[in-house]
CSV table of C-alpha atoms in Angstrom, one decimal:
chain,number,residue,atom,x,y,z
A,1,UNK,CA,43.6,-22.0,10.7
A,2,UNK,CA,41.0,-19.7,10.2
A,3,UNK,CA,38.8,-19.2,7.5
A,4,UNK,CA,39.4,-17.4,5.1
A,5,UNK,CA,35.8,-14.0,5.1
A,6,UNK,CA,33.7,-13.8,2.6
A,7,UNK,CA,33.1,-11.5,0.0
A,8,UNK,CA,30.6,-9.0,1.2
A,9,UNK,CA,28.0,-9.7,-0.8
A,10,UNK,CA,25.9,-7.0,-2.7
A,11,UNK,CA,22.3,-7.9,-1.4
A,12,UNK,CA,19.0,-6.9,-3.3
A,13,UNK,CA,16.2,-7.6,-1.4
A,14,UNK,CA,13.3,-6.4,-3.2
A,15,UNK,CA,14.7,-8.9,-5.5
A,16,UNK,CA,15.1,-11.4,-3.3
A,17,UNK,CA,11.9,-11.4,-1.7
A,18,UNK,CA,10.1,-10.8,-5.1
A,19,UNK,CA,11.6,-14.4,-6.5
A,20,UNK,CA,10.4,-16.0,-3.3
A,21,UNK,CA,7.1,-14.5,-3.8
A,22,UNK,CA,6.6,-16.5,-7.2
A,23,UNK,CA,8.2,-19.7,-6.2
A,24,UNK,CA,5.4,-20.0,-2.8
A,25,UNK,CA,3.1,-18.7,-5.8
A,26,UNK,CA,4.4,-21.7,-7.8
A,27,UNK,CA,3.9,-24.1,-4.9
A,28,UNK,CA,0.5,-22.6,-4.0
A,29,UNK,CA,-0.6,-24.3,-7.4
A,30,UNK,CA,0.5,-27.4,-6.9
A,31,UNK,CA,-1.0,-27.7,-3.9
A,32,UNK,CA,-4.5,-26.8,-4.0
A,33,UNK,CA,-6.0,-30.5,-3.0
A,34,UNK,CA,-4.6,-29.7,0.6
A,35,UNK,CA,-5.9,-26.5,1.9
A,36,UNK,CA,-3.5,-26.3,4.6
A,37,UNK,CA,-0.5,-26.3,2.7
A,38,UNK,CA,-2.5,-23.9,-0.4
A,39,UNK,CA,-3.2,-21.1,2.6
A,40,UNK,CA,0.4,-22.0,3.2
A,41,UNK,CA,1.9,-21.1,0.3
A,42,UNK,CA,-0.5,-18.4,-0.3
A,43,UNK,CA,0.5,-16.4,2.7
A,44,UNK,CA,4.0,-16.7,1.9
A,45,UNK,CA,3.7,-15.5,-1.3
A,46,UNK,CA,1.7,-12.1,-0.4
A,47,UNK,CA,3.6,-11.1,2.2
A,48,UNK,CA,6.5,-12.0,0.6
A,49,UNK,CA,5.8,-9.9,-2.8
A,50,UNK,CA,4.7,-7.1,0.1
A,51,UNK,CA,8.2,-7.2,1.8
A,52,UNK,CA,10.0,-7.1,-1.4
A,53,UNK,CA,7.8,-3.6,-2.4
A,54,UNK,CA,9.1,-2.1,1.4
A,55,UNK,CA,12.4,-3.0,0.9
A,56,UNK,CA,12.3,-1.2,-2.6
A,57,UNK,CA,10.5,1.5,-1.0
A,58,UNK,CA,13.6,1.9,1.7
A,59,UNK,CA,16.3,1.0,-0.8
A,60,UNK,CA,14.4,4.6,-3.1
A,61,UNK,CA,14.8,6.7,0.0
A,62,UNK,CA,18.0,5.9,0.6
A,63,UNK,CA,19.4,6.6,-2.9
A,64,UNK,CA,17.1,9.8,-3.4
A,65,UNK,CA,18.6,11.1,-0.3
A,66,UNK,CA,22.1,10.5,-1.5
A,67,UNK,CA,21.4,12.5,-4.2
A,68,UNK,CA,20.3,15.9,-2.1
A,69,UNK,CA,23.6,17.7,-2.2
A,70,UNK,CA,22.3,18.5,1.5
A,71,UNK,CA,20.4,17.1,4.0
A,72,UNK,CA,18.0,18.5,6.9
A,73,UNK,CA,18.2,16.5,10.7
A,74,UNK,CA,15.6,14.7,9.5
A,75,UNK,CA,17.1,13.7,6.3
A,76,UNK,CA,19.9,12.7,8.4
A,77,UNK,CA,18.3,10.7,10.7
A,78,UNK,CA,16.2,8.8,8.3
A,79,UNK,CA,19.5,8.4,6.1
A,80,UNK,CA,21.2,7.0,9.2
A,81,UNK,CA,18.2,4.9,9.8
A,82,UNK,CA,18.3,2.8,7.3
A,83,UNK,CA,21.9,2.4,6.4
A,84,UNK,CA,23.4,2.7,9.6
A,85,UNK,CA,23.3,-0.7,11.2
A,86,UNK,CA,25.5,0.1,14.3
A,87,UNK,CA,22.7,3.1,15.2
A,88,UNK,CA,22.1,3.2,18.8
A,89,UNK,CA,19.1,4.3,18.8
A,90,UNK,CA,16.5,1.8,17.0
A,91,UNK,CA,13.6,4.3,17.3
A,92,UNK,CA,12.5,4.1,13.9
A,93,UNK,CA,11.7,7.3,12.3
A,94,UNK,CA,7.9,8.6,12.3
A,95,UNK,CA,8.1,8.9,8.6
A,96,UNK,CA,9.1,5.1,8.5
A,97,UNK,CA,6.6,3.6,10.3
A,98,UNK,CA,3.9,2.7,8.0
A,99,UNK,CA,3.7,1.9,4.2
A,100,UNK,CA,1.7,5.2,3.9
A,101,UNK,CA,4.1,6.9,5.5
A,102,UNK,CA,7.1,5.7,3.4
A,103,UNK,CA,5.5,6.3,0.4
A,104,UNK,CA,5.0,9.7,1.3
A,105,UNK,CA,8.0,10.5,2.0
A,106,UNK,CA,9.4,9.4,-0.9
A,107,UNK,CA,7.3,11.0,-2.9
A,108,UNK,CA,8.1,14.3,-1.3
A,109,UNK,CA,11.4,13.9,-1.7
A,110,UNK,CA,11.2,13.6,-5.2
A,111,UNK,CA,9.4,16.5,-5.6
A,112,UNK,CA,6.0,14.3,-6.3
A,113,UNK,CA,2.8,15.5,-5.3
A,114,UNK,CA,0.8,12.3,-5.3
A,115,UNK,CA,0.8,11.0,-1.7
A,116,UNK,CA,-2.0,8.7,-1.9
A,117,UNK,CA,-1.2,5.0,-2.9
A,118,UNK,CA,-2.9,3.1,-5.6
A,119,UNK,CA,-5.9,1.5,-4.4
A,120,UNK,CA,-5.1,-2.1,-5.8
A,121,UNK,CA,-1.5,-2.0,-3.7
A,122,UNK,CA,-2.9,-0.7,-0.7
A,123,UNK,CA,-6.1,-3.0,-0.8
A,124,UNK,CA,-2.8,-6.1,-1.1
A,125,UNK,CA,-1.2,-4.5,2.0
A,126,UNK,CA,-4.4,-4.5,4.0
A,127,UNK,CA,-4.8,-8.9,3.3
A,128,UNK,CA,-0.8,-8.8,4.3
A,129,UNK,CA,-2.4,-6.9,7.3
A,130,UNK,CA,-4.4,-9.1,8.5
A,131,UNK,CA,-2.2,-12.3,7.8
A,132,UNK,CA,0.6,-10.5,9.8
A,133,UNK,CA,-1.5,-9.4,12.5
A,134,UNK,CA,-4.0,-12.2,12.6
A,135,UNK,CA,-7.0,-12.2,14.7
A,136,UNK,CA,-10.0,-14.7,14.5
A,137,UNK,CA,-12.1,-11.2,13.1
A,138,UNK,CA,-9.9,-11.4,9.9
A,139,UNK,CA,-10.7,-15.5,9.3
A,140,UNK,CA,-12.7,-15.2,6.6
A,141,UNK,CA,-10.4,-12.8,4.5
A,142,UNK,CA,-7.1,-15.6,5.3
A,143,UNK,CA,-8.8,-18.5,4.6
A,144,UNK,CA,-11.3,-17.0,2.3
A,145,UNK,CA,-12.0,-19.2,-1.0
A,146,UNK,CA,-10.4,-17.2,-3.4
A,147,UNK,CA,-7.0,-16.9,-1.6
A,148,UNK,CA,-5.2,-18.3,-4.5
A,149,UNK,CA,-7.2,-15.6,-6.8
A,150,UNK,CA,-5.8,-13.2,-4.8
A,151,UNK,CA,-2.7,-14.0,-4.5
A,152,UNK,CA,-2.3,-14.8,-8.4
A,153,UNK,CA,-3.4,-11.2,-8.6
A,154,UNK,CA,-1.1,-9.6,-6.1
A,155,UNK,CA,2.1,-10.4,-9.2
A,156,UNK,CA,0.8,-7.8,-11.1
A,157,UNK,CA,-0.1,-5.6,-8.4
A,158,UNK,CA,3.0,-5.7,-7.1
A,159,UNK,CA,5.3,-5.1,-10.9
A,160,UNK,CA,3.1,-2.0,-10.8
A,161,UNK,CA,3.8,-0.9,-7.9
A,162,UNK,CA,7.2,-1.6,-8.0
A,163,UNK,CA,7.8,0.1,-11.4
A,164,UNK,CA,5.9,3.1,-10.3
A,165,UNK,CA,8.0,3.6,-7.0
A,166,UNK,CA,11.0,3.5,-9.4
A,167,UNK,CA,9.4,6.1,-11.4
A,168,UNK,CA,8.9,8.1,-8.6
A,169,UNK,CA,12.5,8.0,-8.2
A,170,UNK,CA,13.2,9.1,-11.7
A,171,UNK,CA,15.1,5.7,-11.7
A,172,UNK,CA,15.5,3.0,-14.4
A,173,UNK,CA,12.3,0.1,-13.3
A,174,UNK,CA,14.5,-2.8,-12.2
A,175,UNK,CA,13.9,-5.8,-15.1
A,176,UNK,CA,13.6,-8.3,-12.8
A,177,UNK,CA,9.9,-7.7,-11.8
A,178,UNK,CA,8.9,-8.5,-15.6
A,179,UNK,CA,9.7,-12.4,-14.6
A,180,UNK,CA,6.9,-13.7,-13.5
A,181,UNK,CA,8.2,-17.7,-12.7
A,182,UNK,CA,10.8,-18.5,-10.0
A,183,UNK,CA,14.5,-18.2,-11.4
A,184,UNK,CA,17.4,-19.7,-8.9
A,185,UNK,CA,19.4,-16.6,-8.4
A,186,UNK,CA,22.6,-16.4,-8.3
A,187,UNK,CA,25.4,-13.9,-7.5
A,188,UNK,CA,26.6,-11.7,-10.0
């Protein structure tokens, strides 16, 4: 007897990653006695916060492009890349290769002239990059005495940035960014 396929679940990756980051912030606060646990949880929180923002950037590019009545070839390629899971070419379109480029593209397709990332968010992504692309030269940043404070400061930075990008896309800010502690997520 075959199993009945489960219903397709609508994923809100931005919310899930944000919520996971909150979990790791809480774990970091409880791990101050063990530096390895503290570092692990702080690194995870920073990575998850940044992933939540990048996920929403991609989502908002899709939503913004879908509002256009006509798309040029570049816009069609970008939309196809972001929504087509069976796309043959895995090459990332140039305008999506970095956070800065995604942000600039979101601004452009929504007619917003501002194209510089907010400074605090850019600093946070710099720390994320030092973790993700770690080399010994990054040791001081990644294993700093202030890593817990840096992690706790990430919360309002991400909340502000996500609210900002939803505003750029002229959409209502999601309510989940107001949460400041981890919660169990449930399907609707």
